[in-house]
PDB file of C-alpha atoms in Angstrom:
ATOM      1  CA  MET A 196       0.063  -0.027  -0.247  1.00 42.00           C
ATOM      2  CA  ALA A 197       1.095   3.265  -0.765  1.00 44.00           C
ATOM      3  CA  ARG A 198       2.377   5.732   1.896  1.00 46.00           C
ATOM      4  CA  ASP A 199       1.296   9.348   1.800  1.00 44.00           C
ATOM      5  CA  THR A 200       4.792  10.915   1.269  1.00 43.00           C
ATOM      6  CA  GLU A 201       3.058  14.707   1.943  1.00 46.00           C
ATOM      7  CA  LYS A 202       5.093  15.847   4.767  1.00 52.00           C
ATOM      8  CA  GLU A 203       3.322  18.718   7.548  1.00 52.00           C
ATOM      9  CA  PRO A 204       5.134  22.090   6.879  1.00 59.00           C
ATOM     10  CA  GLY A 205       8.047  22.431   9.581  1.00 72.00           C
ATOM     11  CA  ARG A 206       7.510  24.684  12.846  1.00 73.00           C
ATOM     12  CA  LEU A 207       9.282  28.115  11.145  1.00 77.00           C
ATOM     13  CA  LYS A 208       7.065  27.762   7.476  1.00 78.00           C
ATOM     14  CA  THR A 209       3.893  27.406   9.615  1.00 76.00           C
ATOM     15  CA  MET A 210       5.034  30.495  12.151  1.00 77.00           C
ATOM     16  CA  TRP A 211       5.539  32.095   9.045  1.00 81.00           C
ATOM     17  CA  SER A 212       2.227  31.251   7.584  1.00 81.00           C
ATOM     18  CA  ILE A 213       0.287  32.269  10.871  1.00 79.00           C
ATOM     19  CA  PHE A 214       2.472  36.058  11.167  1.00 83.00           C
ATOM     20  CA  LYS A 215       1.140  36.515   7.100  1.00 83.00           C
ATOM     21  CA  MET A 216      -1.858  35.651   7.886  1.00 81.00           C
ATOM     22  CA  THR A 217      -1.604  38.085  10.659  1.00 83.00           C
ATOM     23  CA  ARG A 218      -0.324  40.988   9.750  1.00 83.00           C
ATOM     24  CA  GLU A 219      -2.668  41.060   6.557  1.00 83.00           C
ATOM     25  CA  ASN A 220      -5.634  41.351   8.228  1.00 81.00           C
ATOM     26  CA  ASP A 221      -4.279  42.850  11.301  1.00 82.00           C
ATOM     27  CA  LYS A 222      -2.692  46.578  11.204  1.00 87.00           C
ATOM     28  CA  LEU A 223      -1.491  46.700  14.764  1.00 89.00           C
ATOM     29  CA  ALA A 224       0.078  43.432  14.934  1.00 88.00           C
ATOM     30  CA  LEU A 225       2.836  44.130  13.222  1.00 90.00           C
ATOM     31  CA  PRO A 226       3.974  47.220  15.204  1.00 91.00           C
ATOM     32  CA  LEU A 227       2.682  45.837  18.589  1.00 92.00           C
ATOM     33  CA  MET A 228       5.226  42.737  17.779  1.00 93.00           C
ATOM     34  CA  LEU A 229       8.246  45.231  17.148  1.00 93.00           C
ATOM     35  CA  LEU A 230       7.081  47.487  20.458  1.00 94.00           C
ATOM     36  CA  ALA A 231       6.826  43.881  22.190  1.00 93.00           C
ATOM     37  CA  PHE A 232      10.836  42.007  20.843  1.00 93.00           C
ATOM     38  CA  PHE A 233      12.684  46.366  21.096  1.00 94.00           C
ATOM     39  CA  GLY A 234      11.115  47.374  24.874  1.00 93.00           C
ATOM     40  CA  PRO A 235      13.084  45.274  26.413  1.00 92.00           C
ATOM     41  CA  ILE A 236      16.193  45.343  24.781  1.00 91.00           C
ATOM     42  CA  ILE A 237      16.728  49.118  24.862  1.00 91.00           C
ATOM     43  CA  VAL A 238      15.249  49.098  28.803  1.00 91.00           C
ATOM     44  CA  VAL A 239      17.804  47.191  29.665  1.00 88.00           C
ATOM     45  CA  THR A 240      20.482  48.293  27.810  1.00 85.00           C
ATOM     46  CA  VAL A 241      19.506  51.772  29.552  1.00 87.00           C
ATOM     47  CA  LEU A 242      19.575  49.453  32.800  1.00 85.00           C
ATOM     48  CA  ALA A 243      22.821  47.765  32.158  1.00 81.00           C
ATOM     49  CA  ILE A 244      25.174  50.975  30.663  1.00 80.00           C
ATOM     50  CA  VAL A 245      23.928  52.672  34.239  1.00 81.00           C
ATOM     51  CA  PHE A 246      24.735  50.141  36.416  1.00 77.00           C
ATOM     52  CA  ARG A 247      27.171  48.604  34.628  1.00 69.00           C
ATOM     53  CA  GLN A 248      30.441  47.263  35.738  1.00 64.00           C
ATOM     54  CA  ASP A 249      32.365  45.895  32.845  1.00 75.00           C
ATOM     55  CA  THR A 250      31.593  45.236  29.027  1.00 78.00           C
ATOM     56  CA  LEU A 251      30.806  41.083  29.813  1.00 81.00           C
ATOM     57  CA  PHE A 252      27.695  42.355  32.663  1.00 80.00           C
ATOM     58  CA  LEU A 253      26.458  45.011  29.834  1.00 81.00           C
ATOM     59  CA  VAL A 254      26.550  41.526  26.626  1.00 85.00           C
ATOM     60  CA  LEU A 255      24.809  38.952  29.619  1.00 85.00           C
ATOM     61  CA  TRP A 256      21.961  41.615  29.884  1.00 86.00           C
ATOM     62  CA  ILE A 257      21.568  42.505  25.760  1.00 87.00           C
ATOM     63  CA  ILE A 258      21.531  38.943  25.602  1.00 91.00           C
ATOM     64  CA  SER A 259      18.690  38.818  28.559  1.00 90.00           C
ATOM     65  CA  GLY A 260      16.836  41.993  26.727  1.00 90.00           C
ATOM     66  CA  VAL A 261      16.390  40.232  23.381  1.00 93.00           C
ATOM     67  CA  LEU A 262      15.622  36.392  24.840  1.00 94.00           C
ATOM     68  CA  ILE A 263      12.393  38.268  26.763  1.00 94.00           C
ATOM     69  CA  GLY A 264      12.163  40.718  23.961  1.00 93.00           C
ATOM     70  CA  LEU A 265      11.660  37.205  21.762  1.00 93.00           C
ATOM     71  CA  MET A 266       9.228  36.050  24.432  1.00 95.00           C
ATOM     72  CA  LEU A 267       7.230  39.085  24.427  1.00 94.00           C
ATOM     73  CA  MET A 268       7.349  39.041  20.723  1.00 93.00           C
ATOM     74  CA  MET A 269       6.021  35.299  20.212  1.00 93.00           C
ATOM     75  CA  MET A 270       3.005  36.122  23.199  1.00 92.00           C
ATOM     76  CA  THR A 271       2.205  39.472  20.877  1.00 92.00           C
ATOM     77  CA  LEU A 272       1.509  37.237  17.420  1.00 90.00           C
ATOM     78  CA  THR A 273       0.025  34.610  19.339  1.00 86.00           C
ATOM     79  CA  TRP A 274      -2.940  37.083  20.954  1.00 84.00           C
ATOM     80  CA  ARG A 275      -3.616  38.870  17.852  1.00 86.00           C
ATOM     81  CA  ALA A 276      -3.711  35.729  15.517  1.00 82.00           C
ATOM     82  CA  GLU A 277      -5.813  33.776  17.866  1.00 79.00           C
ATOM     83  CA  LYS A 278      -8.135  37.285  17.712  1.00 80.00           C
ATOM     84  CA  ILE A 279      -8.211  36.982  14.036  1.00 78.00           C
ATOM     85  CA  ALA A 280      -8.873  33.511  14.408  1.00 76.00           C
ATOM     86  CA  PHE A 281     -11.705  33.746  16.343  1.00 76.00           C
ATOM     87  CA  ALA A 282     -13.582  36.494  15.452  1.00 74.00           C
ATOM     88  CA  GLN A 283     -13.348  34.711  11.689  1.00 71.00           C
ATOM     89  CA  ILE A 284     -15.027  31.786  13.301  1.00 73.00           C
ATOM     90  CA  GLU A 285     -17.531  33.502  15.619  1.00 74.00           C
ATOM     91  CA  GLY A 286     -21.276  32.706  14.438  1.00 71.00           C
ATOM     92  CA  ARG A 287     -20.646  30.643  12.055  1.00 78.00           C
ATOM     93  CA  PRO A 288     -22.285  26.579  12.721  1.00 78.00           C
ATOM     94  CA  GLY A 289     -19.666  24.405  14.559  1.00 79.00           C
ATOM     95  CA  ALA A 290     -17.493  27.322  15.995  1.00 83.00           C
ATOM     96  CA  VAL A 291     -18.226  26.197  19.623  1.00 86.00           C
ATOM     97  CA  GLY A 292     -17.377  22.631  18.026  1.00 84.00           C
ATOM     98  CA  ALA A 293     -13.491  23.692  16.861  1.00 80.00           C
ATOM     99  CA  VAL A 294     -12.796  25.705  19.974  1.00 83.00           C
ATOM    100  CA  LEU A 295     -14.060  22.105  22.350  1.00 84.00           C
ATOM    101  CA  LYS A 296     -12.112  19.948  20.384  1.00 80.00           C
ATOM    102  CA  ASN A 297      -9.113  22.123  20.593  1.00 73.00           C
ATOM    103  CA  GLY A 298      -9.464  24.369  23.697  1.00 72.00           C
ATOM    104  CA  LEU A 299      -9.796  21.811  26.654  1.00 76.00           C
ATOM    105  CA  ARG A 300      -6.853  19.763  27.892  1.00 75.00           C
ATOM    106  CA  GLY A 301      -7.009  17.624  30.959  1.00 77.00           C
ATOM    107  CA  ASN A 302     -10.105  15.324  32.424  1.00 83.00           C
ATOM    108  CA  TRP A 303     -12.680  17.162  29.591  1.00 90.00           C
ATOM    109  CA  ASN A 304     -14.549  14.739  27.393  1.00 88.00           C
ATOM    110  CA  THR A 305     -15.444  17.140  24.265  1.00 87.00           C
ATOM    111  CA  SER A 306     -16.708  16.480  20.852  1.00 82.00           C
ATOM    112  CA  GLU A 307     -16.956  19.107  17.627  1.00 82.00           C
ATOM    113  CA  MET A 308     -20.303  17.665  17.096  1.00 87.00           C
ATOM    114  CA  PRO A 309     -23.419  18.231  18.767  1.00 89.00           C
ATOM    115  CA  THR A 310     -25.832  16.557  20.400  1.00 88.00           C
ATOM    116  CA  GLY A 311     -28.548  18.597  19.919  1.00 88.00           C
ATOM    117  CA  VAL A 312     -29.262  20.649  16.457  1.00 87.00           C
ATOM    118  CA  ASN A 313     -31.854  22.583  14.527  1.00 86.00           C
ATOM    119  CA  PRO A 314     -31.602  21.254  11.303  1.00 85.00           C
ATOM    120  CA  LYS A 315     -33.053  24.102   9.695  1.00 86.00           C
ATOM    121  CA  THR A 316     -31.248  27.176  11.515  1.00 85.00           C
ATOM    122  CA  GLN A 317     -28.323  24.936  13.009  1.00 85.00           C
ATOM    123  CA  ASP A 318     -28.437  26.268  16.142  1.00 88.00           C
ATOM    124  CA  ALA A 319     -27.121  23.251  17.512  1.00 90.00           C
ATOM    125  CA  VAL A 320     -26.322  22.147  21.793  1.00 92.00           C
ATOM    126  CA  TYR A 321     -22.770  20.787  22.493  1.00 92.00           C
ATOM    127  CA  ARG A 322     -22.296  18.460  26.399  1.00 93.00           C
ATOM    128  CA  ALA A 323     -19.124  18.774  27.885  1.00 92.00           C
ATOM    129  CA  VAL A 324     -17.799  16.592  30.739  1.00 93.00           C
ATOM    130  CA  GLY A 325     -14.748  17.500  33.376  1.00 92.00           C
ATOM    131  CA  LYS A 326     -14.570  17.945  36.411  1.00 93.00           C
ATOM    132  CA  PRO A 327     -17.190  20.033  36.678  1.00 94.00           C
ATOM    133  CA  GLY A 328     -19.871  17.787  35.744  1.00 93.00           C
ATOM    134  CA  VAL A 329     -21.534  17.717  32.621  1.00 94.00           C
ATOM    135  CA  VAL A 330     -21.899  21.160  30.779  1.00 94.00           C
ATOM    136  CA  LEU A 331     -23.953  22.352  27.725  1.00 94.00           C
ATOM    137  CA  ILE A 332     -22.902  25.088  25.084  1.00 92.00           C
ATOM    138  CA  ALA A 333     -26.303  26.605  23.431  1.00 91.00           C
ATOM    139  CA  GLU A 334     -24.912  28.027  19.952  1.00 90.00           C
ATOM    140  CA  GLY A 335     -27.460  30.222  18.397  1.00 88.00           C
ATOM    141  CA  PRO A 336     -29.729  32.691  19.270  1.00 89.00           C
ATOM    142  CA  ARG A 337     -31.193  32.272  22.743  1.00 88.00           C
ATOM    143  CA  GLU A 338     -34.402  32.012  22.375  1.00 88.00           C
ATOM    144  CA  ARG A 339     -34.509  29.376  18.530  1.00 89.00           C
ATOM    145  CA  VAL A 340     -31.900  27.447  20.945  1.00 88.00           C
ATOM    146  CA  ALA A 341     -34.152  27.184  24.151  1.00 90.00           C
ATOM    147  CA  ARG A 342     -35.436  24.038  23.306  1.00 91.00           C
ATOM    148  CA  ILE A 343     -32.662  21.590  22.064  1.00 91.00           C
ATOM    149  CA  LEU A 344     -31.303  22.846  25.016  1.00 92.00           C
ATOM    150  CA  GLY A 345     -34.491  22.424  27.028  1.00 92.00           C
ATOM    151  CA  GLU A 346     -34.184  18.630  25.225  1.00 91.00           C
ATOM    152  CA  GLU A 347     -30.755  17.880  25.866  1.00 92.00           C
ATOM    153  CA  GLN A 348     -31.498  18.587  29.730  1.00 93.00           C
ATOM    154  CA  ARG A 349     -34.179  16.747  30.163  1.00 93.00           C
ATOM    155  CA  LYS A 350     -31.760  13.815  29.167  1.00 91.00           C
ATOM    156  CA  VAL A 351     -28.437  14.127  31.028  1.00 92.00           C
ATOM    157  CA  LYS A 352     -30.649  14.824  34.340  1.00 92.00           C
ATOM    158  CA  ARG A 353     -32.741  11.454  33.361  1.00 91.00           C
ATOM    159  CA  ILE A 354     -29.682   9.349  32.453  1.00 91.00           C
ATOM    160  CA  VAL A 355     -27.318  11.487  35.592  1.00 90.00           C
ATOM    161  CA  PRO A 356     -29.233  12.524  37.649  1.00 90.00           C
ATOM    162  CA  ASN A 357     -27.225  13.061  40.820  1.00 91.00           C
ATOM    163  CA  VAL A 358     -24.563  14.603  38.685  1.00 92.00           C
ATOM    164  CA  PRO A 359     -24.503  19.272  37.978  1.00 93.00           C
ATOM    165  CA  VAL A 360     -25.325  20.528  34.578  1.00 94.00           C
ATOM    166  CA  HIS A 361     -23.932  23.758  33.579  1.00 95.00           C
ATOM    167  CA  VAL A 362     -25.526  25.519  30.500  1.00 93.00           C
ATOM    168  CA  LEU A 363     -23.248  28.114  29.119  1.00 93.00           C
ATOM    169  CA  GLU A 364     -24.302  30.360  26.089  1.00 91.00           C
ATOM    170  CA  VAL A 365     -23.094  31.358  22.847  1.00 88.00           C
ATOM    171  CA  GLY A 366     -24.579  33.355  20.834  1.00 82.00           C
ATOM    172  CA  PRO A 367     -25.608  36.820  19.338  1.00 80.00           C
ATOM    173  CA  ASP A 368     -27.447  37.719  22.572  1.00 80.00           C
ATOM    174  CA  SER A 369     -24.969  36.288  24.774  1.00 81.00           C
ATOM    175  CA  THR A 370     -22.326  37.650  27.009  1.00 82.00           C
ATOM    176  CA  LEU A 371     -19.889  34.705  26.479  1.00 85.00           C
ATOM    177  CA  GLU A 372     -17.721  35.321  23.935  1.00 82.00           C
ATOM    178  CA  LEU A 373     -16.858  32.557  21.995  1.00 82.00           C
ATOM    179  CA  ARG A 374     -12.835  32.745  22.826  1.00 82.00           C
ATOM    180  CA  LYS A 375     -13.654  32.624  26.539  1.00 85.00           C
ATOM    181  CA  LEU A 376     -15.305  30.050  26.923  1.00 86.00           C
ATOM    182  CA  THR A 377     -12.891  27.460  27.529  1.00 86.00           C
ATOM    183  CA  ARG A 378     -11.666  29.827  30.500  1.00 87.00           C
ATOM    184  CA  SER A 379     -15.656  29.868  31.221  1.00 90.00           C
ATOM    185  CA  MET A 380     -15.974  26.387  32.310  1.00 90.00           C
ATOM    186  CA  ARG A 381     -11.986  26.228  33.599  1.00 90.00           C
ATOM    187  CA  ARG A 382     -13.847  28.070  35.855  1.00 91.00           C
ATOM    188  CA  LEU A 383     -16.845  26.337  36.950  1.00 93.00           C
ATOM    189  CA  LYS A 384     -16.334  24.683  40.538  1.00 92.00           C
ATOM    190  CA  LYS A 385     -14.988  21.024  40.118  1.00 92.00           C
ATOM    191  CA  THR A 386     -17.616  18.618  41.777  1.00 91.00           C
ATOM    192  CA  LEU A 387     -15.883  15.167  40.411  1.00 92.00           C
ATOM    193  CA  THR A 388     -12.844  12.959  40.580  1.00 91.00           C
ATOM    194  CA  ARG A 389     -11.279  11.679  37.091  1.00 90.00           C
ATOM    195  CA  ALA A 390     -12.239   8.468  37.360  1.00 91.00           C
ATOM    196  CA  GLU A 391     -16.068  10.019  37.571  1.00 91.00           C
ATOM    197  CA  VAL A 392     -15.983  12.231  34.900  1.00 91.00           C
ATOM    198  CA  MET A 393     -15.125   9.125  32.593  1.00 91.00           C
ATOM    199  CA  ALA A 394     -18.006   7.121  34.544  1.00 91.00           C
ATOM    200  CA  VAL A 395     -20.243   9.943  33.676  1.00 91.00           C
ATOM    201  CA  ALA A 396     -18.780  10.894  29.809  1.00 89.00           C
ATOM    202  CA  ASN A 397     -19.353   6.273  29.117  1.00 89.00           C
ATOM    203  CA  ARG A 398     -22.768   6.783  30.333  1.00 89.00           C
ATOM    204  CA  LEU A 399     -23.544   9.870  27.887  1.00 88.00           C
ATOM    205  CA  THR A 400     -21.965   8.246  24.711  1.00 84.00           C
ATOM    206  CA  SER A 401     -25.636   6.698  24.998  1.00 71.00           C
ATOM    207  CA  LEU A 402     -27.168   9.503  24.218  1.00 65.00           C
ATOM    208  CA  GLY A 403     -25.194  10.057  20.744  1.00 59.00           C
ATOM    209  CA  GLN A 404     -24.721  13.043  18.757  1.00 57.00           C
ATOM    210  CA  ALA A 405     -25.907  14.487  16.100  1.00 54.00           C
ATOM    211  CA  ASN A 406     -24.963  15.107  12.979  1.00 50.00           C
ATOM    212  CA  LEU A 407     -24.169  18.899  11.598  1.00 49.00           C
ATOM    213  CA  PRO A 408     -21.931  19.152   9.116  1.00 50.00           C
ATOM    214  CA  ILE A 409     -18.816  21.442  10.854  1.00 48.00           C
ATOM    215  CA  PRO A 410     -17.407  24.525   8.428  1.00 46.00           C
ATOM    216  CA  LYS A 411     -14.044  24.077   7.361  1.00 45.00           C
ATOM    217  CA  GLY A 412     -11.527  27.468   8.452  1.00 43.00           C
ATOM    218  CA  ILE A 413      -9.114  28.947  10.629  1.00 41.00           C
ATOM    219  CA  ASP A 414      -9.185  26.296  13.318  1.00 47.00           C
ATOM    220  CA  PRO A 415      -8.595  29.455  16.540  1.00 44.00           C
ATOM    221  CA  ARG A 416      -5.897  26.236  18.141  1.00 44.00           C
ATOM    222  CA  ARG A 417      -4.263  25.428  15.722  1.00 48.00           C
ATOM    223  CA  VAL A 418      -3.615  28.498  14.546  1.00 42.00           C
ATOM    224  CA  ARG A 419      -0.725  29.090  18.047  1.00 44.00           C
ATOM    225  CA  PRO A 420       2.448  29.142  16.764  1.00 39.00           C
ATOM    226  CA  GLY A 421       5.193  26.692  18.451  1.00 39.00           C
ATOM    227  CA  ARG A 422       7.191  27.754  21.569  1.00 40.00           C
ATOM    228  CA  PRO A 423      10.619  27.547  20.088  1.00 39.00           C
ATOM    229  CA  ARG A 424      12.771  25.229  21.336  1.00 36.00           C
TER     230      ARG A 424
END
């Protein structure tokens, strides 16, 4: 059987692609990155000159400033790239699924496929199981998604009646932004152990998932540049 010889792009090529995408869509990205890079260098150089004892001391301070500048520049690129990526998928069907699939780590059981969906409007409800319990995320206008959300709540409570169920809403009339979804989920009070999370997730698999086409596009978590080694 022939092997697929296509290789994934290297780290530097990926970072360059992210930088070009960010620069094309965000005019402030490049100035902020330059400020993040040269700012620490200028600051530590001035401090090194003021408190200089010998040439080696000055060189070490400048090197430290360069390293700090590189780190801050990468952080700035990540921040601006994520902002653009989230803006591009916000409001599109399947955006919540993309974030859940790639944005949660640790003791979370999630899926990019919704558990409930309205085929006409493509409003959907997604489910995640973690130490806080079961989290249902509604995607769509509040009034339209209310019925699907209520049905999913009843199903979950019937299968795991003693497990906390949390509801989060991501939509045009919600105060929760898509980019803050995973952060809000992590802040929920933890009540389950790792073993209980797996047990609850296994029991809920019997509910199945809905079939909602996930739009192809930029994944907000895959645009993050890798850390330099």
